[in-house]
Short mmCIF file of C-alpha atoms in Angstrom, two decimals:
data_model
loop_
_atom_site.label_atom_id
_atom_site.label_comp_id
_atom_site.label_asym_id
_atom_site.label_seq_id
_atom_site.Cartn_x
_atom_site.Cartn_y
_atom_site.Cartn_z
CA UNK E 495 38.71 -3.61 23.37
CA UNK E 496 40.78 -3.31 20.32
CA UNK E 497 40.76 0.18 18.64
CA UNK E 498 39.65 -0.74 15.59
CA UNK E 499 36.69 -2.16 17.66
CA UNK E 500 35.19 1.02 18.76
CA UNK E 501 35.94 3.34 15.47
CA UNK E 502 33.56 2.67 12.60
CA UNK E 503 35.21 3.41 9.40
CA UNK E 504 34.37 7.14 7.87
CA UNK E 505 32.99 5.59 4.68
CA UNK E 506 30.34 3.82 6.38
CA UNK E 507 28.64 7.23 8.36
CA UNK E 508 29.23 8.59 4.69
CA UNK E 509 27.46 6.58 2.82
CA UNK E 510 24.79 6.35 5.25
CA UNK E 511 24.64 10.29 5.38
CA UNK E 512 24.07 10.41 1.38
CA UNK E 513 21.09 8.11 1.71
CA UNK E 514 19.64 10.87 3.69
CA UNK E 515 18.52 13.66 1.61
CA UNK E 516 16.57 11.16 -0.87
CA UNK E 517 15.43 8.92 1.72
CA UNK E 518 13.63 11.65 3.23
CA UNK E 519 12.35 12.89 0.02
CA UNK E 520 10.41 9.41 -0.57
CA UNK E 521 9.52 8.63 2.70
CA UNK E 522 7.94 12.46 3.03
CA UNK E 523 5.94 12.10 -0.58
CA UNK E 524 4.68 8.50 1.26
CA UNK E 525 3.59 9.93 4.63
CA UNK E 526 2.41 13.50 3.13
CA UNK E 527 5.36 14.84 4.78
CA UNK E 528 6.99 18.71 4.07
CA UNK E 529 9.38 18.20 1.34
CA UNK E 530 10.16 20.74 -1.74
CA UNK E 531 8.83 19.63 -5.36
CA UNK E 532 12.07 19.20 -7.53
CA UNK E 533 12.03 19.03 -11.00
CA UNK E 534 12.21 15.19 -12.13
CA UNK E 535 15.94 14.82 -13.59
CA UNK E 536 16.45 16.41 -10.44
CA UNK E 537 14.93 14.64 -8.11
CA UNK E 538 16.46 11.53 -10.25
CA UNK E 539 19.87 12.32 -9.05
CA UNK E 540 19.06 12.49 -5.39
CA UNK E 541 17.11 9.63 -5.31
CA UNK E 542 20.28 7.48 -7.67
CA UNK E 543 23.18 9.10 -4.85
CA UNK E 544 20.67 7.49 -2.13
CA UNK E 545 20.43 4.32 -4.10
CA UNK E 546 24.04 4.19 -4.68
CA UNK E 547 24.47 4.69 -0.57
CA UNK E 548 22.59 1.93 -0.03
CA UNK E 549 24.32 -0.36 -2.26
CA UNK E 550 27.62 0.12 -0.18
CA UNK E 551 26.05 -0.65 2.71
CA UNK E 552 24.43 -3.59 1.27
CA UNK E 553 27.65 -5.27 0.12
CA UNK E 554 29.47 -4.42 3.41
CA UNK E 555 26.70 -5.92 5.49
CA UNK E 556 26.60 -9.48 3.41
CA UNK E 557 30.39 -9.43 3.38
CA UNK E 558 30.21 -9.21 7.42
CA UNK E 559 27.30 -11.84 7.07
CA UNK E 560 29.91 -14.47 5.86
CA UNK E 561 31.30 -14.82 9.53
CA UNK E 562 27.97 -16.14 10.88
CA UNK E 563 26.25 -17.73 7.81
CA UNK E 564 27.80 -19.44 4.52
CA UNK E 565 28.71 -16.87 1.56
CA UNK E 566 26.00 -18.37 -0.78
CA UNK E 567 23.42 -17.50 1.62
CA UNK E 568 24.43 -13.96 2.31
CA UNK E 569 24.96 -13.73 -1.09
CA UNK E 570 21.31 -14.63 -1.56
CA UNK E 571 20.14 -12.26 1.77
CA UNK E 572 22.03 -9.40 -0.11
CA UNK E 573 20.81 -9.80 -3.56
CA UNK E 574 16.95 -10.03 -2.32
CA UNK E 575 17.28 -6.72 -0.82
CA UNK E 576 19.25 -5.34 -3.69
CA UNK E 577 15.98 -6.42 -6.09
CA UNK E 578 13.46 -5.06 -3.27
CA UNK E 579 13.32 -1.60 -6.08
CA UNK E 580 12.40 -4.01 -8.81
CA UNK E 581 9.74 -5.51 -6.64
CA UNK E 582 8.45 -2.34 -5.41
CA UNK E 583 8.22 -0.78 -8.94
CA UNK E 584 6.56 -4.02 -10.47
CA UNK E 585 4.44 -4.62 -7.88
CA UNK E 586 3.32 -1.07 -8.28
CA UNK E 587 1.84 -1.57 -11.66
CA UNK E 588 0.75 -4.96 -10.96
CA UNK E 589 -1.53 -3.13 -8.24
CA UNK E 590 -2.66 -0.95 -11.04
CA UNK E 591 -3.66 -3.53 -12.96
CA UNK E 592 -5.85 -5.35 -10.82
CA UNK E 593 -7.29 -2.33 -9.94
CA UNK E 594 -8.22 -1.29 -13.42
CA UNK E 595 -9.34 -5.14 -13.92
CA UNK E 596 -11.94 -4.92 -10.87
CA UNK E 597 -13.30 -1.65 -12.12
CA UNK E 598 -13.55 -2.50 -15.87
CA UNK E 599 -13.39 -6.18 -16.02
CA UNK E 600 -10.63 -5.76 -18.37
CA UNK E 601 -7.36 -4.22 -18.22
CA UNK E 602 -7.99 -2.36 -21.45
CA UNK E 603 -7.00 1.08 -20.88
CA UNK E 604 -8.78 4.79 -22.08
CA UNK E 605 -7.65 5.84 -25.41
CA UNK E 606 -3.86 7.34 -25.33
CA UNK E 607 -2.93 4.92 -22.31
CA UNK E 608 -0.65 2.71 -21.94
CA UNK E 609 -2.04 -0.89 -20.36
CA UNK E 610 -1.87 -0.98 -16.39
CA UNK E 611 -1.26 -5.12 -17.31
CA UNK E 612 1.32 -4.80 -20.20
CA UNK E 613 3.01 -2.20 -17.97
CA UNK E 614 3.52 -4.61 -15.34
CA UNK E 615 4.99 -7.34 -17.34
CA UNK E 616 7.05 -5.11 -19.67
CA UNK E 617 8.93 -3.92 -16.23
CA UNK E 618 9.14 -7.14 -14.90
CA UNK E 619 10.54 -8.99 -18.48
CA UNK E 620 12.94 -6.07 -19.09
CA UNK E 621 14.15 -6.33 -15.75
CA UNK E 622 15.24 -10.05 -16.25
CA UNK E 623 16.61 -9.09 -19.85
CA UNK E 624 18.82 -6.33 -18.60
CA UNK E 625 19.64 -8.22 -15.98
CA UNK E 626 21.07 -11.19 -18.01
CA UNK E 627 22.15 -8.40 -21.30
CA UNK E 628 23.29 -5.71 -19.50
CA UNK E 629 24.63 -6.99 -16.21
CA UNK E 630 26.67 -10.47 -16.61
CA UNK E 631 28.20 -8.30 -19.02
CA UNK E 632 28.99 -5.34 -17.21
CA UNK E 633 30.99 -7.42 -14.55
CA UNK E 634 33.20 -9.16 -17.00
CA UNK E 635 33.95 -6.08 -18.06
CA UNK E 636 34.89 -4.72 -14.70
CA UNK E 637 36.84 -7.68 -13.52
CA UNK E 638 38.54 -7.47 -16.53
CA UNK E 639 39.81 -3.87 -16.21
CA UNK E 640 40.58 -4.03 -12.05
CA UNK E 641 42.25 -7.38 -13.19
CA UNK E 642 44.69 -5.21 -15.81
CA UNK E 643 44.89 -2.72 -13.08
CA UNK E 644 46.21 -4.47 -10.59
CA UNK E 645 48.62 -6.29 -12.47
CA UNK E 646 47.11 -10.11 -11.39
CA UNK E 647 46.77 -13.31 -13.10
CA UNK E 648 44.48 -15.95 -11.49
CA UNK E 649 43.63 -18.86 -13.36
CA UNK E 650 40.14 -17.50 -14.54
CA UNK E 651 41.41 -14.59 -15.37
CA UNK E 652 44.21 -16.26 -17.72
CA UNK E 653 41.44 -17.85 -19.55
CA UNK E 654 39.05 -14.92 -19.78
CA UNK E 655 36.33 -16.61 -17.55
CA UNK E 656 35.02 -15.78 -14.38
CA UNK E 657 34.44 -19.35 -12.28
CA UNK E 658 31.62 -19.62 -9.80
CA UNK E 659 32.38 -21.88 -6.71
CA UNK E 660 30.93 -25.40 -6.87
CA UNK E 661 27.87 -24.46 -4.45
CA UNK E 662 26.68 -21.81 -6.58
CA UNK E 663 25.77 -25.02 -8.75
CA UNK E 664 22.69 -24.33 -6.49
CA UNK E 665 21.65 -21.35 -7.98
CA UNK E 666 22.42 -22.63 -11.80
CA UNK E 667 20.03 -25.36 -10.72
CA UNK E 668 17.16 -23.52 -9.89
CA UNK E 669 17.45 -20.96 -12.11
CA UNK E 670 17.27 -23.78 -14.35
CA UNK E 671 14.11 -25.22 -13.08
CA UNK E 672 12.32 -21.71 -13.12
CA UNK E 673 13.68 -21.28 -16.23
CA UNK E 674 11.92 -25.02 -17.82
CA UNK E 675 8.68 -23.81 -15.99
CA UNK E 676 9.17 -20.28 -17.67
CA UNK E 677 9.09 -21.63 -21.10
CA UNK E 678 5.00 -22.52 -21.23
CA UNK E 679 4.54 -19.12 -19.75
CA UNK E 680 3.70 -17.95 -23.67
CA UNK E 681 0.94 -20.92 -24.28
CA UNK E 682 -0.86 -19.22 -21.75
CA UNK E 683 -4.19 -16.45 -21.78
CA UNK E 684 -3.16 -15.49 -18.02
CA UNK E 685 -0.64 -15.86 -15.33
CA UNK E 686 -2.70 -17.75 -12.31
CA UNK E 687 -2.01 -18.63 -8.99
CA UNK E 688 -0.69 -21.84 -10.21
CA UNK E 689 2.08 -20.33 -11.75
CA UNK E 690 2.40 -18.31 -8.94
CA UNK E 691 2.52 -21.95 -6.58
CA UNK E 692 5.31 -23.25 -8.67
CA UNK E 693 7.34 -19.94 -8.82
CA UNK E 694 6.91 -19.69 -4.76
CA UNK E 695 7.85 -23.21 -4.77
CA UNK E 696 11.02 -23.28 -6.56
CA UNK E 697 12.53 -20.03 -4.69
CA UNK E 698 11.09 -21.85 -1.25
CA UNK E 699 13.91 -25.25 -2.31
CA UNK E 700 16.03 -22.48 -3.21
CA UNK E 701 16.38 -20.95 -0.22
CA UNK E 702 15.78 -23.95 2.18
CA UNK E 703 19.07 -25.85 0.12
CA UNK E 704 20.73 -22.59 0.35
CA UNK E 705 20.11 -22.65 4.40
CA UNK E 706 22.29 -25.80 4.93
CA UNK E 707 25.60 -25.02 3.74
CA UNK E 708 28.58 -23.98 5.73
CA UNK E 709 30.24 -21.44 7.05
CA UNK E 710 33.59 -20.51 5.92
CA UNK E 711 36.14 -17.80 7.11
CA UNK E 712 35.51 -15.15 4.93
CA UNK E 713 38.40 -12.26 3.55
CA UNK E 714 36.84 -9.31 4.93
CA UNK E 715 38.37 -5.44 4.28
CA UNK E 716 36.88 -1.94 5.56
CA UNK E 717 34.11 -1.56 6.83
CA UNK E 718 33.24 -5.71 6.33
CA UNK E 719 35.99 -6.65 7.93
CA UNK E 720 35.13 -4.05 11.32
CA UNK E 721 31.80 -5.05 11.75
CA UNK E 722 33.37 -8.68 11.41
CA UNK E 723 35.45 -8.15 14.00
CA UNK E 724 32.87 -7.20 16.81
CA UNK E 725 31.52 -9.49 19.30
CA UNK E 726 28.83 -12.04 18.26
CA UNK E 727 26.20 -10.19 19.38
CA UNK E 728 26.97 -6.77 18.34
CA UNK E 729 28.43 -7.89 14.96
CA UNK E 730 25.12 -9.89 14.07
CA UNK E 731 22.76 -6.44 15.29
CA UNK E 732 25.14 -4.27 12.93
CA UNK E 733 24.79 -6.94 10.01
CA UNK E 734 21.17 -6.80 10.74
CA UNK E 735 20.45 -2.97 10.88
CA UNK E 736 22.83 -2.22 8.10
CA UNK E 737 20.73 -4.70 5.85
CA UNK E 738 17.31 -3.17 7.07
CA UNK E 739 18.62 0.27 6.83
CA UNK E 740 19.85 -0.41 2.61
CA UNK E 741 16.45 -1.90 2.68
CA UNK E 742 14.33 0.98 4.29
CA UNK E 743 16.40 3.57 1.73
CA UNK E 744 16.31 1.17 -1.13
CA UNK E 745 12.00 0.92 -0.62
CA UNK E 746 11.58 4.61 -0.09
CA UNK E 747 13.33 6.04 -3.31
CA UNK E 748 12.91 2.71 -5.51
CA UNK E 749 9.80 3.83 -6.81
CA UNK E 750 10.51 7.89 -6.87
CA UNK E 751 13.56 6.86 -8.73
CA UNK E 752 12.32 5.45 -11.43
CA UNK E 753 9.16 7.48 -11.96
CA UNK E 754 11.69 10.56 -11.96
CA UNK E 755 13.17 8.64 -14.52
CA UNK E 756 10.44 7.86 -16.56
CA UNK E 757 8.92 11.74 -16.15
CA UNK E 758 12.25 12.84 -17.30
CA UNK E 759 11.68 10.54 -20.41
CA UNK E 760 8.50 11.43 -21.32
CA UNK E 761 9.10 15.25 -21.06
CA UNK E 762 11.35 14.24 -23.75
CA UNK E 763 9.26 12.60 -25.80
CA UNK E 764 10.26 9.36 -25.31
CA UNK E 765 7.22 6.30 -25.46
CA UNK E 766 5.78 5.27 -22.04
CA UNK E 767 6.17 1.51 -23.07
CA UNK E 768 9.83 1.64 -23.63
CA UNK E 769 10.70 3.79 -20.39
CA UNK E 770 8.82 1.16 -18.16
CA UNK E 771 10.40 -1.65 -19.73
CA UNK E 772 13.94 -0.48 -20.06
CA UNK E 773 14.84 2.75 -18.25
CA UNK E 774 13.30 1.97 -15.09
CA UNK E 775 14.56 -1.69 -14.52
CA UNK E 776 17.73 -0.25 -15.60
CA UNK E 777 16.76 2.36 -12.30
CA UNK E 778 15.59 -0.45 -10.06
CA UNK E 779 18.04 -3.09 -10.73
CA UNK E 780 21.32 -0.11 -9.85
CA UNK E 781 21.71 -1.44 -6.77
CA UNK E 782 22.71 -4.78 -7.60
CA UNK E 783 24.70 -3.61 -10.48
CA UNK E 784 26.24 -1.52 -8.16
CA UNK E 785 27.51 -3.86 -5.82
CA UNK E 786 28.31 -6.01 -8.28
CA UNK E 787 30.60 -3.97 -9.69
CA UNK E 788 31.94 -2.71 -6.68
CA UNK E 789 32.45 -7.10 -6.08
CA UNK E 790 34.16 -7.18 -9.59
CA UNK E 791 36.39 -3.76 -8.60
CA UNK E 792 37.86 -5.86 -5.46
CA UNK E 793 38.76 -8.76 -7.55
CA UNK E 794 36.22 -11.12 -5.53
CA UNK E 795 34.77 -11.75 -9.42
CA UNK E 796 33.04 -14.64 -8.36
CA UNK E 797 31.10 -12.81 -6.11
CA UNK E 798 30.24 -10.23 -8.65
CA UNK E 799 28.57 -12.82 -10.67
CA UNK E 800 27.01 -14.90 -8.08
CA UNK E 801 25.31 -11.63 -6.85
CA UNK E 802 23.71 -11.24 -10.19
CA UNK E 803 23.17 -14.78 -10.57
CA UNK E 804 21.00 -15.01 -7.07
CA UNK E 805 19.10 -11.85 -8.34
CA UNK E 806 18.21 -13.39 -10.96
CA UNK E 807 16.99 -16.52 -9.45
CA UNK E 808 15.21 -14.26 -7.03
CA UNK E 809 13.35 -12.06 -10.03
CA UNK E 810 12.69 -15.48 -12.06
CA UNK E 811 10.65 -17.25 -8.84
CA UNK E 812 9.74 -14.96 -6.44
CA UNK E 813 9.15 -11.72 -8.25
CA UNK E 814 7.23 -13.80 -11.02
CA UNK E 815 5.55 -15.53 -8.48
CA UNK E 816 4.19 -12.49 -6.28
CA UNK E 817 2.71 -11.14 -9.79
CA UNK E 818 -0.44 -13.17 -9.85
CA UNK E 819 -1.08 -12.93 -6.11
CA UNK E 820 -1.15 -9.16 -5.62
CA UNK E 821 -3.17 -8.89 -9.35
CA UNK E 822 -5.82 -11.06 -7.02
CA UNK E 823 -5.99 -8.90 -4.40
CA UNK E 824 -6.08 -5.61 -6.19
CA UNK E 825 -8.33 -6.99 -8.47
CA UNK E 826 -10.31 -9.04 -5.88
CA UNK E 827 -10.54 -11.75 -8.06
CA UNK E 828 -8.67 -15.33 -9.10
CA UNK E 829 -8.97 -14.45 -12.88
CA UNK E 830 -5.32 -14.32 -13.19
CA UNK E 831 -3.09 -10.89 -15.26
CA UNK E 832 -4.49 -11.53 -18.88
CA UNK E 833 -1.94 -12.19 -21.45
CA UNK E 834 -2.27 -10.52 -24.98
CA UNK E 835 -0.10 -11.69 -28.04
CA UNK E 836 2.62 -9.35 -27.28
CA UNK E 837 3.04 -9.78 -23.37
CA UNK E 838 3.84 -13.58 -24.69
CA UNK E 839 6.31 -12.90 -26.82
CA UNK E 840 8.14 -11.11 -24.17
CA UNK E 841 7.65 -13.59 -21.95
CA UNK E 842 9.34 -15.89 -24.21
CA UNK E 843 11.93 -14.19 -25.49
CA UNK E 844 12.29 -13.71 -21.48
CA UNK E 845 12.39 -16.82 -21.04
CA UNK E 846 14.99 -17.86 -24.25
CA UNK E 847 16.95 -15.70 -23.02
CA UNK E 848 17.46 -17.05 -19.52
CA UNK E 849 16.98 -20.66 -21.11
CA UNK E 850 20.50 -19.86 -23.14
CA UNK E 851 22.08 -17.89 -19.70
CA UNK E 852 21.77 -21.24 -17.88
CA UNK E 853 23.58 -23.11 -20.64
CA UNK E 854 26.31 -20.92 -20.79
CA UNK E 855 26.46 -21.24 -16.91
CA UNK E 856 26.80 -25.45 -17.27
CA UNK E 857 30.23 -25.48 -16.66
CA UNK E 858 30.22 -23.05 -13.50
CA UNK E 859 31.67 -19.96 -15.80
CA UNK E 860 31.08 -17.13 -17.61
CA UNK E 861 34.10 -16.83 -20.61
CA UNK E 862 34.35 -13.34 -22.27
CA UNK E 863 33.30 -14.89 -25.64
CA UNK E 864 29.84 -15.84 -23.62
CA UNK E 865 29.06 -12.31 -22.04
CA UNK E 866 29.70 -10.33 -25.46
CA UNK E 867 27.28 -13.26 -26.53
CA UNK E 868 24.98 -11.84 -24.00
CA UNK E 869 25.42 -8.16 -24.71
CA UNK E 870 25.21 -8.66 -28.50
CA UNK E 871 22.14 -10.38 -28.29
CA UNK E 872 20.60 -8.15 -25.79
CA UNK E 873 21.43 -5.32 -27.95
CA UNK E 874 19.94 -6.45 -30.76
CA UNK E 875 16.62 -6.93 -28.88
CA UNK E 876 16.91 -3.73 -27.22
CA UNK E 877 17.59 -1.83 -30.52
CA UNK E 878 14.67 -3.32 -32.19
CA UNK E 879 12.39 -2.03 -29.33
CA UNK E 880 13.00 1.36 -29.37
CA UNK E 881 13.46 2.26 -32.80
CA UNK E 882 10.94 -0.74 -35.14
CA UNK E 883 7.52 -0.59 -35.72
CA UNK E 884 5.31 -3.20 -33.11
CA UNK E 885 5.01 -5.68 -36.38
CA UNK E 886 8.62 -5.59 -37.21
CA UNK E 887 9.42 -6.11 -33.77
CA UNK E 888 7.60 -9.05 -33.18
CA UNK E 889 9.37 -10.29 -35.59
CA UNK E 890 12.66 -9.80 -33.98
CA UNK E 891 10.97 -10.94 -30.71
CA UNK E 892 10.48 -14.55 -32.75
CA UNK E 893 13.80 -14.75 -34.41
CA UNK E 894 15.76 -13.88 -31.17
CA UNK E 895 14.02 -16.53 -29.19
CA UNK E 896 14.76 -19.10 -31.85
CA UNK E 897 18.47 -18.43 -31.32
CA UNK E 898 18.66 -18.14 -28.02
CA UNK E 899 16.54 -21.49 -27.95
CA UNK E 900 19.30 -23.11 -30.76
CA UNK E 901 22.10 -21.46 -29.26
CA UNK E 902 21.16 -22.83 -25.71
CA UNK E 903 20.56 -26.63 -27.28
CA UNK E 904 24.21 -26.62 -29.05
CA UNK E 905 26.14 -25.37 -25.50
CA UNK E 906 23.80 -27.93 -23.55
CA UNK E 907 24.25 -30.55 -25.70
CA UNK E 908 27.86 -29.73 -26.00
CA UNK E 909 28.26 -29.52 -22.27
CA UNK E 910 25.83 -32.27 -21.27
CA UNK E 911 28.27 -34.37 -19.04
CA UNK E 912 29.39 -31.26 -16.75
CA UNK E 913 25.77 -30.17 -16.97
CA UNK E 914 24.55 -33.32 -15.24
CA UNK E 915 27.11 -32.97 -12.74
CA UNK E 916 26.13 -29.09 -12.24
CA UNK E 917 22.61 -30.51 -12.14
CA UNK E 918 23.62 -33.37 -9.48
CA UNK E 919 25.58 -30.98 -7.61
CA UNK E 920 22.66 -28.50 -7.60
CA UNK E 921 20.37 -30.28 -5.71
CA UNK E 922 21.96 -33.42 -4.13
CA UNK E 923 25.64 -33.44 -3.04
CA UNK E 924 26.61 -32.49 -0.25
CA UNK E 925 28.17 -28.96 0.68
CA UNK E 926 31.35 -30.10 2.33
CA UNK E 927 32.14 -31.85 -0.77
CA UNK E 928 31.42 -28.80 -2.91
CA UNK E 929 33.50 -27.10 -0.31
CA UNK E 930 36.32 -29.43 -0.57
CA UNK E 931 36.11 -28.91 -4.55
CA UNK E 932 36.62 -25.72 -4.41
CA UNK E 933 39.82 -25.63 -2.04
CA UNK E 934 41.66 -28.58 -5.14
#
């Protein structure tokens, strides 16, 4: 057997061994293990250096994946473990929720607490929002500068635009369609099991159109490109155990990570509302930013943004869709998470926001012009959060939306022809053609 066959690469024992210290940590405060009781900025830090060890792993394993499956669908794989710290956090105070529900009959909480049910929504909307604001952004940005670095031209890169690959017209699609659903969200007094049925539904053609496209020969480097080179077998068990070990890290410091986080915050001083809605999906969602970035670094910027992208389908079906179910069985009941005034106007602006992402996506692309649109926009809504009154706010909340609503209407209108063929190629034509497309 080939050298290069038997020796792992150093970086991957090394990233694996920096996982350790802050996997154990978690996985002892689970099981009542012995651990020591670090102060929370702290125990922040180890828990972020295990997060960020898992995220390498992650993006070797579903580059290695590529040999035996097609790159949208370890693409997919690898961004549904990357959000498993989102779901774990949200699904965290969605348990809450229910639970203060079934004892109370509502989820309003004891005077000078926050609500278990607002919490749960404000992490999951601001997880979508920084998502969309923060991270589309952030990988222009770095594809950008690795671009400069390297001294390379590529036609996207000439035009300041980072071009997804015909079949990730699939994930435009049904981001789309989660997106349409998304909008009556705000009309309603609760988020039901129905909602939860469509969500489930959409990710469930997601996945299933994702499943039949082909397998290409992937450009593998490092670490990817060793495990690549093993024997069928062996290659598919490390793929496998590389992805469940990310994933067994990534769930045992998710949660520890971001309540270090937020205990960190409030020593400071800093509201309960804003922590849970910004700094700890900002905390959950690292390890997709991660990899992303570490896609963007290695010039593979279509990647970068197709990770993001199927996270974001991901968060927008099945983490919206899992809400309602586990608020039934914490709360044993079918009632559905009540909806106040204010969890609907994040839900909408939510859902403007993503409504204007998918336009800008039409034409298979993110330009620079569009992500500083993102940023700006997100920055604005951010800003207003953490430093208006909850009146003045709202009011943001409402104006935002309306743009984001306008701004999505001119670019779809604008782009309508391309969009139907996005749309067509979404959902109908076939993969080897989108395939062929992409080789022109």
């Amino acid at each position: 057997m080939p050298a290069d066959r038997r020796r792992s690469p150093a970086r991957l024992p090394i990233a694996a061994a920096v996982t350790l210290p802050g996997a154990y940590l978690g996985a002892a405060d689970y099981l009542g293990g012995p651990h020591p009781d670090l102060p929370p900025a702290v125990a922040a830090a180890v828990f972020g250096i295990a997060i960020v060890g898992a995220a390498f792993v992650l993006a070797w394993a579903a580059e290695a994946a590529q040999v035996d499956v097609s790159a949208g669908l370890a693409i997919a794989v690898l961004a549904l473990v990357a959000v498993l710290p989102e779901y774990a956090v949200d699904l965290v105070f969605t348990f809450e929720a229910g639970q203060e529900f079934a004892a109370n009959g509502t989820c309003a909480p004891p005077p000078g607490e926050a609500d278990p049910c607002s919490l749960a929504l404000a992490n999951m909307t601001g997880a979508n929002r920084v998502l969309v604001g923060f991270g589309w952004p952030l990988v222009v940005l770095v594809g950008t500068i690795a671009v400069r670095r390297a001294q390379r031209e590529s036609r996207s890169t000439h035009e300041g635009r980072i071009a997804l690959a015909p079949v990730m017209s699939v994930e435009v699609v049904f981001l789309a369609l989660a997106t349409l659903y998304s909008l009556t969200l705000p009309l309603r007094s609760s988020l039901t099991m129905v909602d939860a049925a469509v969500f489930l539904a959409i990710f469930g053609g997601y996945a299933w159109r994702l499943s039949k496209a082909p397998v290409e020969e992937p450009t593998l480097l490092g670490v990817s490109e060793w495990v690549g080179r093993q024997e069928r077998r062996p290659r598919r068990w490390w793929v496998i155990g590389m992805f469940a070990f990310a994933g067994i890290v990534i769930l045992a410091t998710a949660e520890h990570f971001a309540q270090n986080l937020v205990d960190t915050g409030t020593s400071l001083g800093v509201d309960q509302f804003v922590l849970v809605q910004w700094v700890a999906p900002l905390a959950s969602e690292s390890p997709e930013l991660i990899v992303a970035c570490l896609y963007a670094a290695r010039l593979m910027a279509s990647h970068s943004l197709g990770t993001l992208l199927s996270s974001k389908v991901n968060q927008w079906t099945l983490l919206v869709g899992t809400i309602p179910i586990m608020f039934a069985i914490s709360s044993a009941s079918t009632h559905g998470l009540p909806l106040d005034g204010h969890q609907r106007l994040e839900l909408l602006i939510t859902a403007a926001q993503s409504l204007f992402a998918v336009s800008i996506l039409a034409d298979l692309g993110l330009t620079t012009p569009g992500a500083a649109t993102l940023f700006g926009l997100f920055a604005a809504q951010f800003t207003a959060s953490v430093t208006l009154p909850d009146s003045a706010n709202r009011v943001v909340i409402l104006v935002l939306s309306a743009l984001y609503v306008v701004l999505a209407a001119a670019q779809l209108l604008r782009r309508r022809r391309i969009g139907v063929r996005t749309a067509r190629d979404g959902v109908a034509t076939p993969f080897p053609e989108l395939v062929r497309r992409a080789e022109k």
